[in-house]
XYZ file of C-alpha atoms in Angstrom:
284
model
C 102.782 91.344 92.252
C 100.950 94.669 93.677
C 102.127 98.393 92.075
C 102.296 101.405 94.366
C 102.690 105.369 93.798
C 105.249 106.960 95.292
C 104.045 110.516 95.155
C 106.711 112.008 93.622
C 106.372 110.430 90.221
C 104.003 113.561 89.461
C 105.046 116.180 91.874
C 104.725 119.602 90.440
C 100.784 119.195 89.376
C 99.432 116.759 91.692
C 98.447 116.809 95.475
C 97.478 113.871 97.589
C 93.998 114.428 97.032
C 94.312 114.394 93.145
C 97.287 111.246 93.466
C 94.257 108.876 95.294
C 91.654 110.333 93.018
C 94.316 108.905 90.129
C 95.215 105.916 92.010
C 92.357 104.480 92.325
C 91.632 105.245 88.612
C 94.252 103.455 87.086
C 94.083 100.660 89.658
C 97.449 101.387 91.608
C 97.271 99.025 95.341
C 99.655 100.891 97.209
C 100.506 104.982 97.680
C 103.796 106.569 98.945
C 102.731 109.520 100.935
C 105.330 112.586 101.104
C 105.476 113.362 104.558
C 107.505 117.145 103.589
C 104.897 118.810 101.583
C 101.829 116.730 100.004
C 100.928 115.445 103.609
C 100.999 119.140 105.341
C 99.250 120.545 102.341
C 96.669 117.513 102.592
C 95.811 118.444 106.513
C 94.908 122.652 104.988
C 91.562 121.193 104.313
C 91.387 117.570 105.748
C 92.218 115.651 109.019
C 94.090 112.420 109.328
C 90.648 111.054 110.502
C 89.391 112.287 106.734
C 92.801 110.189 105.594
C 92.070 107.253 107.741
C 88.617 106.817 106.387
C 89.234 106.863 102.721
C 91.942 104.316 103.292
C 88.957 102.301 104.731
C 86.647 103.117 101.571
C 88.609 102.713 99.034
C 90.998 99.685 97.613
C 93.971 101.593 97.816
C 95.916 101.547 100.750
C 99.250 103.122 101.699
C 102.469 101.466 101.664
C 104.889 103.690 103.450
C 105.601 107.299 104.632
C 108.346 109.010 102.120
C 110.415 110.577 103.483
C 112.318 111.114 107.264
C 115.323 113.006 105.979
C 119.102 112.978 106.805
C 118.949 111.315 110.481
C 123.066 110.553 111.069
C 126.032 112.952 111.868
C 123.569 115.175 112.811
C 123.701 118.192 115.924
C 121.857 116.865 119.127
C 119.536 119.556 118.068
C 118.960 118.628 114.415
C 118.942 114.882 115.410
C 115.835 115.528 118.321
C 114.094 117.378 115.169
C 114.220 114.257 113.421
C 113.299 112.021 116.430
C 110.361 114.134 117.456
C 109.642 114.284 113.137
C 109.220 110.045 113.501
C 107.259 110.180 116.217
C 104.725 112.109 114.772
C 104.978 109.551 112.034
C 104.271 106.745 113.749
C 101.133 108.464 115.300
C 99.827 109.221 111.973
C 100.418 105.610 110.703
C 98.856 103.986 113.328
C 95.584 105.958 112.802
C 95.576 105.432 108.841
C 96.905 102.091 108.911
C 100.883 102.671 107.686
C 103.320 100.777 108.766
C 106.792 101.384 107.222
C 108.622 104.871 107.409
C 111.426 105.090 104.667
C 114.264 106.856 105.913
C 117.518 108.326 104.038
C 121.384 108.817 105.144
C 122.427 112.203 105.300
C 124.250 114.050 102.354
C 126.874 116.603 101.384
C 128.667 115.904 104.690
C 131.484 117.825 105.500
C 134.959 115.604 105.010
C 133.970 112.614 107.331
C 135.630 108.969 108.114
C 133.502 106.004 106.618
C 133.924 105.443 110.517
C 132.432 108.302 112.019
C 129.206 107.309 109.913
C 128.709 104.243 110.578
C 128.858 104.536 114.311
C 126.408 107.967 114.010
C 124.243 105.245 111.708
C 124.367 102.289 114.412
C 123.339 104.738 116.919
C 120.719 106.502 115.470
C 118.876 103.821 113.825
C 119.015 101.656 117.026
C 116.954 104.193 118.554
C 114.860 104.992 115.908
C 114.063 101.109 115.372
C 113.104 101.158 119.136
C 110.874 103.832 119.435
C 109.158 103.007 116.116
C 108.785 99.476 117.590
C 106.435 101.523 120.572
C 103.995 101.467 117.755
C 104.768 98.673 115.779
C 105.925 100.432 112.902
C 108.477 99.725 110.447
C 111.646 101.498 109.659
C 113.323 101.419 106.078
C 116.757 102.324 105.248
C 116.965 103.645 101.970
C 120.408 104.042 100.314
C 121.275 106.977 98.363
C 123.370 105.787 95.283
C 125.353 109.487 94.560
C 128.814 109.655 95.812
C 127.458 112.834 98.374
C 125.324 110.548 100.284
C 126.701 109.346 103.631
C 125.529 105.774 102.858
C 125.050 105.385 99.143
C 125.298 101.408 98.670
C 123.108 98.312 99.233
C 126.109 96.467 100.704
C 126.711 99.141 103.571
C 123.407 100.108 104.520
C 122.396 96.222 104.391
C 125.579 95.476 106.946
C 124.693 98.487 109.003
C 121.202 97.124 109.869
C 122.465 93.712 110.113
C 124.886 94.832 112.655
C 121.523 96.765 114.804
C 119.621 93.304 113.761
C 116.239 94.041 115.037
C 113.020 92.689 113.417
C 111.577 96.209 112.780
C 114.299 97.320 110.777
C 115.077 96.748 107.124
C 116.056 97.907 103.672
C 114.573 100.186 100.912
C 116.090 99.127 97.197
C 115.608 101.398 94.936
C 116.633 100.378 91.662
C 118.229 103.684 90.507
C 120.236 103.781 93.673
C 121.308 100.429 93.574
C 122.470 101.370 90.052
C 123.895 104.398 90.892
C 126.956 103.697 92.817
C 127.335 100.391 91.467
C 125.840 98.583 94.241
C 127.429 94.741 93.990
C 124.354 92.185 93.100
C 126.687 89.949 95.384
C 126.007 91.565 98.593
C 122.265 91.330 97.631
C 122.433 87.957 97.147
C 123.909 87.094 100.909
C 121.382 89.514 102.197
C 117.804 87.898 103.581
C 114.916 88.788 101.439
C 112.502 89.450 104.226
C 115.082 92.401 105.082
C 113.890 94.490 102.118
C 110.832 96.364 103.254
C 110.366 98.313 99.872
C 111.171 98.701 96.222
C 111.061 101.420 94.197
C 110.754 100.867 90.768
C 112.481 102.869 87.712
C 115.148 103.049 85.327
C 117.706 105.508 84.261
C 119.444 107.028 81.139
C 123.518 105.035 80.979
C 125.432 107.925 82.592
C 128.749 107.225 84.156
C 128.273 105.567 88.082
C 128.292 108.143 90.320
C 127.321 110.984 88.966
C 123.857 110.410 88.606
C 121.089 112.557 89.498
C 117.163 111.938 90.181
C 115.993 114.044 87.298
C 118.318 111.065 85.344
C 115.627 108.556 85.980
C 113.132 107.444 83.423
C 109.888 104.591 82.791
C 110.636 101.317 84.036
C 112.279 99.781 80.645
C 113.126 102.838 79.226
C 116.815 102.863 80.829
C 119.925 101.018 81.417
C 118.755 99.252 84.542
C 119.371 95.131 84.426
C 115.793 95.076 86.672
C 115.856 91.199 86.014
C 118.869 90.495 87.508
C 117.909 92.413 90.177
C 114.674 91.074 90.424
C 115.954 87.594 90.130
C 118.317 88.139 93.348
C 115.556 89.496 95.133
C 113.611 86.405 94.365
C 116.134 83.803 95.195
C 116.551 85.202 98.638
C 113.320 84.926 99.872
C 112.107 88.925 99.159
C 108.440 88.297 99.918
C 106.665 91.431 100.073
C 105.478 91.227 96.500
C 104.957 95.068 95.513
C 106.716 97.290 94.122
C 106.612 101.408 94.036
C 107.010 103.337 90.836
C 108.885 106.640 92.499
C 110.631 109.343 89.440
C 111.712 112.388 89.398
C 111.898 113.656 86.084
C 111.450 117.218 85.424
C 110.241 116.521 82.193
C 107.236 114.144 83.452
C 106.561 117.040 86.237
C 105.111 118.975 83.284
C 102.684 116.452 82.408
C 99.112 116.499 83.290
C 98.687 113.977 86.603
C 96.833 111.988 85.025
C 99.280 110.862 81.837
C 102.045 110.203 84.523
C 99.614 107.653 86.184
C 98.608 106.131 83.280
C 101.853 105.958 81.616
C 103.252 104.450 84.838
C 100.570 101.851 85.092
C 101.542 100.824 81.675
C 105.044 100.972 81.492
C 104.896 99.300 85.398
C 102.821 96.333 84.562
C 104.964 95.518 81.703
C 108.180 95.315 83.590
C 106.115 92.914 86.490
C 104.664 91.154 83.870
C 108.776 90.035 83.029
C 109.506 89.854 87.144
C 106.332 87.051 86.997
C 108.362 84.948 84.319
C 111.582 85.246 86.307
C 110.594 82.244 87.783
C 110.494 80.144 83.745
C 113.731 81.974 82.997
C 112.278 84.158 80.550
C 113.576 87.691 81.697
């Protein structure tokens, strides 16, 4: 099984230039790039040609753009921003050699009917899928487990896509989130493994469901997380993509130097997929 970085395991103190730099280091496969701030700050100094070309020099390569923000129940207006916000996406994947855009529900919606969101969801998404599919790119949904989020289980953002059901659209599990709300490991077992495009990797201190919070998540291992039984499920039903993405956000690991967080994450990482590889003898 291949690691990734998503980039905002070291936020405060990195950049994209310094995440590669430590990527490559410690032997990560796979980068997350942040398409809100690192990427922007990245193009100051750099072109996406400059991008494209160390992707093509060096061993690692990047997994998926992180993140199109907040694209249902939206104004026409806010909703073209985010159309015209995947586009550019796309553009920049093709040249650099991404395929998958992760995408999240909207939050901290007004007082709306479960109704009202998924239709804004069905609609959206089918027309996102499509014009991603003008560049053969990838779209991933990824759940928000907090109750704010608009979709904030595996089980309804899984039957949401299933109900679009085109090829180019899938699923982003993220182990906190899946945790978060409770998500049911039953609905992940009826779900088809080659529907989950990406997993992000992590673990979280035992609050109460639902009122969890990024800065809540901690190492792989170091939390409440049953990541073998998820694991397991995700192997049973054919989940084939074989990587995995360490993404945190804890305040207290933004104060480290870059380089510790990549390090530490390597470790702690490789430990955990050591386990996933003896799901398989029954051993985690």
């Amino acid at each position: 099984m291949k690691l990734g970085m998503n980039e905002a395991t070291a936020l405060e103190k990195s950049s994209l230039e310094k995440d590669l730099e430590l990527c490559e280091k410690y032997k990560y496969d796979y980068i997350e790039i942040r398409t809100m701030d690192s990427l922007p700050n990245y193009l100051k100094k750099h072109s996406i040609d400059d991008l494209a070309e160390y992707f093509k020099t060096h061993k690692v390569k990047p997994l998926a753009f992180n993140t199109l923000c907040f694209f249902n129940n939206r104004t026409p207006e806010e909703y073209q921003k985010v159309l015209d916000e995947l586009k550019y996406m796309c553009e920049v994947g093709n040249k650099i050699g991404c395929n998958t855009i992760i995408t999240v529900p909207t939050v901290d919606l007004k007082k709306t009917t479960r109704t009202q969101i998924r239709k804004s969801a069905v609609k959206c998404l089918s027309e996102m899928a499509d014009l991603a599919a003008d560049y053969n790119m990838r779209l991933s949904v990824e759940f928000i487990g907090h109750q704010a989020a608009s979709i904030n289980t595996f089980g309804q953002a899984y039957s949401i896509i299933e109900e679009i059901d085109k090829k180019n659209l899938g699923i982003t599990l993220d182990c906190f989130h899946f945790h978060g709300m409770a998500s049911k490991i039953e609905d992940l077992e009826k779900a088809d493994g080659q529907k989950i495009f990406v997993v992000h990797l992590n673990d979280t201190e035992d609050f109460q469901i639902g009122v969890l919070l990024d800065e809540d998540r901690v190492w792989p291992g170091d939390g409440c997380i049953k990541l073998g039984k998820i694991f397991r499920t995700l192997k049973k039903i054919g989940w084939k993509e074989d990587v995995v993405s360490l993404e945190l956000f804890r305040p207290e690991y933004y104060q480290m130097d870059p380089d510790d967080v990549y390090r530490i994450g390597m470790e702690k990482s490789k430990s955990i997929i050591n386990k996933i590889n003896m799901i398989e003898k029954g051993w985690f």
